[in-house]
Amino acid sequence: MRSAATCHYSSLHASPFFTNTCTHFSSSVLLPLRVSSPKPKITLLYIHPLLYAPTFPPRPPQKRIMAISNLLFKPFPTLNEPKLTIQTNRSYSYHSNKLALWCNFRCKNSIRTDNNTTPRSKQPSLFKDQDYKVSWQEELKRAYPFEISDEEYLQELVDKRCVENVRMLIVDSVQHAKAGHGGMALGMAEIAYFLYRHAMRYNSRNPKWFNRDRFVLSAGHGSLLHYVCLHLAGFQSVQIEDLKRLCKLGSRTPGHPENGVTEGIEVTTGPLGQGVANAVGLALAEAHLAARFNKPDIAIVDHRTYCIMGDGCSMEGISNEAASLAAHWKLHKLTLIYDFNHNTIDGSTDLAVSEDISARFEALGWNTIIVDNTQGNIQAFKSALISAHSETEKPTFIRVKTRIGKLSKKEGTSKAHHGTFDEDDVKQMKQKVKWDDREPFHVIPMVYREMQAQTDLGGRLEQEWNSKLYYYQSKYPEEAAEFELLLADGMLPGWESSLPKWSMSDPVDATRGYSGKCLNVLAKVLPGLIGGSADLASSNQAYLHNLGDFKQPDSPWGRNIRYGVREHAMAGISNGLALHGGGLIPFAATFLVFSDYMKNSIRLSALSRAGVIYIMTHDSIGLGEDGPTHQPVEHLAGLRAVPHLLLFRPADGNETAGAYKVAVENRDVPSLIALSRQKVATNVEGTSTDAVEKGGYIISDNSEELPEIILIGTGSELCLCEASANVLRNEGRRVRVVSLVCWRLFDRQPRDYKELVLPSNVSKRVSVEAGSPLGWKEYVGDEGVVIGIDDFGASGPYSEVFKKYGFTEENVTQTAKSLLSK
């Protein structure tokens, strides 16, 4: 027997169309407002017409900075929710109460200064245009030769025909490209079409409108479905020519969605399950920003997140990690739609899965809904979304039963997952939907008009949102100034000057300790800094003091995120936070050895241009007693190989501050800061916060022209190089010490600079790093020596472990002398 907590839909009844419009008057504007509250009521906010403005006017910079500075040093108050009463009606009839129900669920909270309860107007029917209506009637008679009784039934058939057009574009694209994944796209056509036509709020003319709903395709192999919907919805990034260039080199329609390639794609997906974690991050960002900026009388952060996942996503562990957190955090504006087509590449899911996925999500704390058939029964999915939007405590999981490869001879089998269709199959598919006499890539002209209605609505909603910002600015100037700053880039002018500076006389610390000090200083001047650790906050020293924990409903404004022991989800969620917009700068912390759990998400950070700051402590065998299971050896080499990722291994406090400076400045690339557990021997003389941006630089040199030997180090081993250099200098040798704190930044420097730091005619070089030697030959050359580790480390006091593997001043000195004697 199914649990009472699980909703089950399989009929045509009780399924209204979605309408989210606002009533316009000649002398005023009624704006929608949704304040998260367990007991909402419908009211309206009256805005004087003089306040209605299409843009958010900027504040004078000086006033803005002063306002934000004042606000940043105030503790966040707990949001006092207004006492509201429930006004919802779930016992609705399909024909009579569509609009009222949708207004109750979709726009629960609007506040008006008077007590008038004028109902909201319905979006004008497109069928009032008789030419448009007649055109559709003629098209529908071609496909469905029976009488159309009324406009509601007409709209249902229009939706059905639009879905068939979506499917035909999918088939044409796969056949033309002779590549692609058509199976999932054909099976989920109804769902994606409905989201873009009737449910989601967006403006294709301004894809980056902040308060838009977010959509994530975690089952990224279905990217073609996403591209078709973007095209029909009016996004300029996907034209018919782009559909014809599916999977082609340099096209805007790659084999899996990439947010940096195709406007309208929120996040890059492909590796299964990643999109689920990204969607949790997007929903977390909305909930956090809403708690910080929404007021009882006006909400300026109020959007939803939708995600489509597949059977493969359900199997990946990251999905379960992220789903567990979403329920724990009560992210009720997150809707996860599970494409339950019962197939993966190898065959039926029975080969590997026997559990009830819906029951699992219910156990995690989700509102679960089952829709037995969406193909030919889109009404049930509408009802499921209505239920999802009425939920105010839990995220919603909707399992929809679909047929992979719908219409084709491969339908319902794993063979439909990818690849082209034979000619007979294409011919039969077109016959089934009365499409057989149409050219490839045909779009019924009225389909564009149909989808344009949602774009037009989004444009009006954006305009209304801008007017709300204007009102918000006038009533809450300090909060508005901070919000405006976040929408720009989240950085106060001169923020970098707040970073601490250390001198040789300051007490030494582990670089993780320096990192913690930098992080807390930055939190005061970067209002978007938010993040947490995978159950290691005290050890990573990655906690923002006095800024609270993100926790629903007590402190959703908190900027510390408690991820628990969920490294992979932490990284995927951080990508969602970074890509949400709104100036959030996420950090994610754990031990460097556990970056293995996060590697795929870190790679996607770089591919997605997500400026996540990864804080990885316990960066070498220097952590000591925990032994080789916790001692990273190969990790630095592997992470340095990730394209675009900036990996820093600072030697002391000043270099740690420099790493944060570069990481914060670079919002379109991720950074990873590898930090020591053990205290460094000293604050190294010659290190520089500003020089870190070069990636490598000279910290000391007693040569008048060229040195005899160059010692190169990173992290806690840099001080060994400097100590050894002093011994050699006392013996009359010319020695240069170079910090190579970030390889990628150094490699990007002009040739002249690199030659200045590492002259090509100085062949005697020694590198010192307590990790894999892989990659170091590029910097020491064929005649140089690499002091590294080709083993997994050992358990014992860190000084003894360092000595065992040769990381001592004596061994570095002896190695250098041997090289000099050749």
PDB file of C-alpha atoms in Angstrom, residues 135-148 153 157-165 168 429-438 444 446:
ATOM      1  CA  SER A 135      -5.489  28.868 -38.300  1.00  0.00           C
ATOM      2  CA  TRP A 136      -5.272  26.478 -35.387  1.00  0.00           C
ATOM      3  CA  GLN A 137      -8.625  24.924 -36.158  1.00  0.00           C
ATOM      4  CA  GLU A 138      -7.477  24.171 -39.687  1.00  0.00           C
ATOM      5  CA  GLU A 139      -4.215  22.682 -38.432  1.00  0.00           C
ATOM      6  CA  LEU A 140      -5.994  20.562 -35.839  1.00  0.00           C
ATOM      7  CA  LYS A 141      -8.538  19.209 -38.323  1.00  0.00           C
ATOM      8  CA  ARG A 142      -5.591  17.924 -40.300  1.00  0.00           C
ATOM      9  CA  ALA A 143      -4.357  15.930 -37.313  1.00  0.00           C
ATOM     10  CA  TYR A 144      -7.523  15.198 -35.337  1.00  0.00           C
ATOM     11  CA  PRO A 145     -10.560  14.872 -37.644  1.00  0.00           C
ATOM     12  CA  PHE A 146     -13.303  15.495 -35.107  1.00  0.00           C
ATOM     13  CA  GLU A 147     -15.307  18.440 -33.820  1.00  0.00           C
ATOM     14  CA  ILE A 148     -13.718  20.857 -31.337  1.00  0.00           C
ATOM     15  CA  TYR A 153     -10.639  21.711 -25.383  1.00  0.00           C
ATOM     16  CA  LEU A 157      -5.421  20.080 -28.610  1.00  0.00           C
ATOM     17  CA  VAL A 158      -3.165  23.037 -29.369  1.00  0.00           C
ATOM     18  CA  ASP A 159      -0.825  21.867 -26.612  1.00  0.00           C
ATOM     19  CA  LYS A 160      -0.920  18.336 -28.009  1.00  0.00           C
ATOM     20  CA  ARG A 161      -0.054  19.575 -31.484  1.00  0.00           C
ATOM     21  CA  CYS A 162       2.763  21.749 -30.155  1.00  0.00           C
ATOM     22  CA  VAL A 163       4.231  18.713 -28.416  1.00  0.00           C
ATOM     23  CA  GLU A 164       4.083  16.782 -31.688  1.00  0.00           C
ATOM     24  CA  ASN A 165       5.945  19.632 -33.382  1.00  0.00           C
ATOM     25  CA  MET A 168       9.322  16.195 -35.063  1.00  0.00           C
ATOM     26  CA  MET A 429       6.583   8.435 -36.931  1.00  0.00           C
ATOM     27  CA  LYS A 430       5.510  11.240 -39.248  1.00  0.00           C
ATOM     28  CA  GLN A 431       2.442   9.307 -40.337  1.00  0.00           C
ATOM     29  CA  LYS A 432       1.388   8.805 -36.731  1.00  0.00           C
ATOM     30  CA  VAL A 433       1.209  12.569 -36.184  1.00  0.00           C
ATOM     31  CA  LYS A 434       0.040  13.517 -39.688  1.00  0.00           C
ATOM     32  CA  TRP A 435       3.379  15.134 -40.553  1.00  0.00           C
ATOM     33  CA  ASP A 436       4.350  13.043 -43.557  1.00  0.00           C
ATOM     34  CA  ASP A 437       4.108  15.776 -46.233  1.00  0.00           C
ATOM     35  CA  ARG A 438       6.152  18.377 -44.361  1.00  0.00           C
ATOM     36  CA  ILE A 444       3.759  25.401 -37.384  1.00  0.00           C
ATOM     37  CA  MET A 446       1.139  29.358 -34.597  1.00  0.00           C
TER      38      MET A 446
END
